[in-house]
Coordinates of C-alpha atoms in Angstrom, one line a residue:
K134 CA -89.1 64.6 100.7
M135 CA -85.8 62.7 99.3
A136 CA -86.1 59.6 97.1
Y137 CA -85.5 56.3 98.6
V138 CA -84.1 53.3 96.9
N139 CA -84.8 50.1 99.2
V140 CA -81.9 47.4 98.1
A141 CA -83.5 45.3 100.9
E142 CA -86.3 44.9 98.3
W143 CA -84.4 44.0 95.1
K144 CA -85.6 41.2 93.4
P145 CA -83.0 38.9 91.7
D146 CA -83.0 40.9 88.1
Q147 CA -82.4 44.1 90.1
V148 CA -79.7 42.7 92.0
T149 CA -77.8 41.4 88.4
D150 CA -78.6 44.9 87.0
W151 CA -76.5 46.1 89.6
L152 CA -74.2 44.0 89.3
K153 CA -73.6 44.8 85.6
G154 CA -72.6 48.3 86.4
L155 CA -69.6 47.2 88.3
D156 CA -66.8 45.8 85.5
G157 CA -66.9 43.6 83.0
I158 CA -64.8 40.8 84.6
I159 CA -67.8 40.1 87.2
V160 CA -70.5 39.4 84.0
P161 CA -69.5 35.7 83.9
Y162 CA -70.4 35.7 87.3
I163 CA -74.1 37.5 87.0
H164 CA -76.0 34.2 85.8
S165 CA -75.2 32.2 88.7
F166 CA -76.2 35.0 90.7
L167 CA -79.7 34.8 89.1
N168 CA -80.0 30.6 89.1
N169 CA -79.3 31.0 92.8
Q170 CA -82.3 34.0 92.8
V171 CA -80.0 36.3 95.4
S172 CA -82.0 39.2 96.6
G173 CA -81.2 42.8 97.6
Q174 CA -81.5 41.6 100.8
Q175 CA -78.6 38.7 100.4
L176 CA -77.0 40.8 98.4
L177 CA -76.9 43.0 101.7
N178 CA -75.5 40.3 103.9
L179 CA -73.0 39.0 101.1
G180 CA -69.8 37.3 102.5
P181 CA -66.7 35.5 101.2
D182 CA -68.1 32.0 101.7
D183 CA -71.6 33.3 100.0
L184 CA -69.4 34.6 97.5
E185 CA -67.4 31.3 96.9
H186 CA -71.2 29.0 96.9
L187 CA -72.0 31.3 93.6
G188 CA -68.8 30.3 91.9
V189 CA -66.8 33.9 92.6
L190 CA -63.5 31.6 93.5
K191 CA -60.8 34.7 92.2
L192 CA -59.7 37.1 95.5
G193 CA -59.4 39.9 93.1
H194 CA -62.8 39.5 91.5
Q195 CA -64.4 38.7 95.4
E196 CA -62.7 41.9 96.8
L197 CA -64.6 44.0 93.8
I198 CA -67.9 42.5 94.9
L199 CA -67.3 42.9 98.4
E200 CA -66.2 46.9 98.1
A201 CA -69.1 47.4 95.8
V202 CA -71.2 46.0 98.8
E203 CA -70.3 47.7 101.1
L204 CA -70.5 51.3 99.5
L205 CA -74.0 49.5 98.9
R206 CA -74.7 48.9 102.7
N207 CA -73.7 52.2 103.3
F208 CA -75.5 53.4 100.5
H209 CA -78.7 52.0 102.0
Y210 CA -78.7 52.1 105.3
E211 CA -76.6 55.7 106.0
L212 CA -77.8 57.7 102.7
D213 CA -79.6 60.4 105.0
R214 CA -77.4 60.8 107.2
E215 CA -74.2 60.8 105.6
T216 CA -72.2 64.0 105.8
L217 CA -68.8 65.7 105.2
Q218 CA -68.2 66.0 108.9
L219 CA -69.4 62.5 109.5
L220 CA -67.0 61.0 107.3
A221 CA -63.9 63.3 108.4
L222 CA -64.8 62.6 111.7
R223 CA -64.7 58.8 111.3
L224 CA -61.4 59.0 109.5
S225 CA -60.0 61.3 112.4
C226 CA -61.0 58.9 114.5
L227 CA -58.9 55.8 113.2
A228 CA -56.2 57.8 112.5
H229 CA -55.7 59.2 116.7
S230 CA -56.2 55.9 117.7
L231 CA -53.9 53.9 115.2
H232 CA -51.2 56.8 116.1
N233 CA -51.6 56.8 119.8
E234 CA -51.7 52.7 119.5
L235 CA -47.8 53.2 117.4
N236 CA -46.9 55.6 120.2
R237 CA -48.1 53.6 122.7
N238 CA -46.7 49.8 121.9
H239 CA -44.9 50.3 118.8
M240 CA -42.4 52.7 119.2
D241 CA -39.2 50.3 119.3
A242 CA -40.7 47.9 116.5
V243 CA -39.2 46.9 113.0
L244 CA -42.1 45.1 111.3
V245 CA -45.2 45.9 110.8
A246 CA -47.9 44.1 112.8
T247 CA -50.9 42.4 111.4
Q248 CA -53.0 44.0 113.5
T249 CA -51.2 47.6 112.3
L250 CA -52.0 46.4 108.3
A251 CA -55.9 46.1 109.3
D252 CA -56.0 49.5 110.6
V253 CA -54.3 51.3 107.4
A254 CA -56.7 49.4 105.6
N255 CA -59.3 50.7 107.4
I256 CA -58.5 54.2 107.1
V257 CA -58.0 53.9 103.5
Q258 CA -61.3 52.5 103.2
A259 CA -62.5 55.4 105.4
V260 CA -60.6 57.8 102.9
Q261 CA -62.5 56.6 99.8
P262 CA -66.1 57.5 100.6
L263 CA -64.5 61.3 102.1
A264 CA -62.7 61.5 98.6
C265 CA -65.3 61.0 96.7
W266 CA -67.8 63.3 98.6
L267 CA -65.0 65.6 97.7
D268 CA -64.4 64.8 94.0
R269 CA -68.1 65.9 93.4
P270 CA -70.3 69.2 93.3
P271 CA -70.6 71.1 95.2
F272 CA -67.3 70.6 96.5
S273 CA -65.2 69.7 93.2
G274 CA -63.7 72.7 91.7
Q275 CA -62.8 74.3 94.7
V276 CA -59.2 75.3 95.7
D277 CA -59.4 74.4 99.7
Y278 CA -61.9 71.6 98.8
C279 CA -59.3 70.2 95.9
N280 CA -56.2 70.9 97.9
R281 CA -57.5 68.9 100.8
K282 CA -58.8 65.6 98.7
S283 CA -55.1 65.4 97.4
E284 CA -53.5 65.3 100.8
L285 CA -56.3 62.4 101.8
L286 CA -55.5 60.4 99.0
S287 CA -51.8 61.3 98.7
L288 CA -51.5 60.3 102.7
S289 CA -53.7 56.6 102.4
L290 CA -51.3 56.1 99.1
E291 CA -48.3 56.7 101.9
M292 CA -49.8 54.9 104.3
A293 CA -50.6 51.9 102.0
T294 CA -46.8 51.4 100.9
C295 CA -45.3 51.5 103.7
A296 CA -47.6 49.0 105.8
Q297 CA -46.2 46.1 102.6
R298 CA -44.8 44.2 105.3
D299 CA -41.2 47.0 105.0
R300 CA -40.8 46.2 101.6
F301 CA -40.6 49.9 100.2
A302 CA -39.6 51.8 103.8
E303 CA -36.5 51.1 106.2
R304 CA -38.6 52.0 108.8
P305 CA -42.1 51.4 108.1
V306 CA -43.8 51.6 111.7
E307 CA -41.8 55.2 111.9
E308 CA -43.6 56.2 108.5
L309 CA -47.0 54.5 109.8
R310 CA -46.9 56.9 112.9
L311 CA -45.7 60.3 111.1
S312 CA -48.5 59.2 108.3
S313 CA -51.6 58.3 110.6
S314 CA -50.6 61.3 112.6
K315 CA -50.4 63.6 109.3
M316 CA -54.3 62.2 108.5
A317 CA -55.8 62.5 111.6
V318 CA -54.3 66.3 111.7
L319 CA -56.2 66.8 108.1
A320 CA -59.7 65.5 109.0
D321 CA -59.6 66.9 112.4
S322 CA -59.0 70.3 109.8
I323 CA -62.2 69.1 107.7
V324 CA -64.2 69.2 110.8
R325 CA -62.9 72.3 112.7
D326 CA -61.6 74.6 110.3
I327 CA -64.5 74.6 107.1
Q328 CA -66.9 76.8 107.5
D329 CA -68.9 75.9 104.8
P330 CA -72.7 75.0 105.9
L331 CA -72.4 71.9 103.3
L332 CA -69.9 70.0 105.8
L333 CA -73.3 69.5 107.6
Q334 CA -75.6 68.8 104.7
P335 CA -76.3 64.8 104.1
A336 CA -76.4 63.1 100.9
S337 CA -79.7 63.4 99.0
L338 CA -81.2 61.3 96.4
E339 CA -83.0 62.5 93.5
L340 CA -85.3 60.1 91.6
V341 CA -85.9 61.3 87.7
T342 CA -87.8 59.6 85.2
L343 CA -86.7 60.1 81.6
K344 CA -89.0 59.8 78.9
K345 CA -87.3 58.9 75.5
R346 CA -88.0 57.4 71.6
S347 CA -86.3 53.8 71.7
S348 CA -84.1 54.8 69.4
D349 CA -82.8 57.3 71.5
D350 CA -80.1 57.4 74.1
L351 CA -80.9 58.7 77.4
G352 CA -78.1 60.8 77.0
F353 CA -75.5 60.9 79.6
Y354 CA -72.2 58.9 80.2
I355 CA -71.6 57.3 83.7
V356 CA -68.1 57.3 84.2
P357 CA -66.9 54.9 88.0
S358 CA -65.1 57.1 90.1
F359 CA -64.3 53.9 92.7
H360 CA -65.7 50.1 92.5
G361 CA -69.6 50.4 92.6
V362 CA -70.0 54.4 92.7
H363 CA -70.7 55.6 89.6
Q364 CA -71.7 59.5 88.3
I365 CA -73.1 60.8 85.8
G366 CA -70.1 62.3 84.3
A367 CA -71.5 64.4 81.1
L368 CA -74.9 64.9 79.0
K369 CA -75.7 65.0 75.2
L370 CA -76.9 68.5 74.2
N371 CA -80.5 68.4 73.7
S372 CA -80.8 64.5 75.0
A373 CA -83.6 63.1 77.2
A374 CA -81.3 63.6 80.0
H375 CA -80.2 67.2 79.1
Q376 CA -83.9 68.5 78.4

């Protein structure tokens, strides 16, 4: 049976342990979270107003924490249901929706509408977990998956750039219409063309207990791929993790 970590049952010290893994700029806020006894359930429901109450006033710091919390919610609620196909389907729906909306109501628009900005942000956010899946075994290292990941990230950057209120594109709405169409086609191709059964394999989690002497390192390196997502990058030979 797959292991399960119930974030909702985390105690305040477990919440602060999680915060320590996000970024060095979050460290000054850890005492506030601990003093206010923020539990796992409260963390899952955390919003901007809560962060202000906790003393996190800088927007950049709020965004970092909220993005990580969103990933944590996904981990908590959807770990046993999330598949590469499901993530691609979500992206496809968002990209098709934006493309259709721009075709229907914004063909002659010069400026990017506020709702369009929000739609682009949702698409970029949907690309992140999909790219994260493609960036780890067994998908990483396979040319087809690597190429699709590169295309996803390239289109995301292109859309985010064009959405900046026509600062970086002469015809931003038209560029977004074309890019959203390409994104939809790419997401559809992942669902339709890839025959690998791993496309339907949900994520899994295994808990491992490492035994070591107090003087030894655990023997692995943690590297972040996105805010709030950490992966084991390498193992030390003959370490506790390696054995």
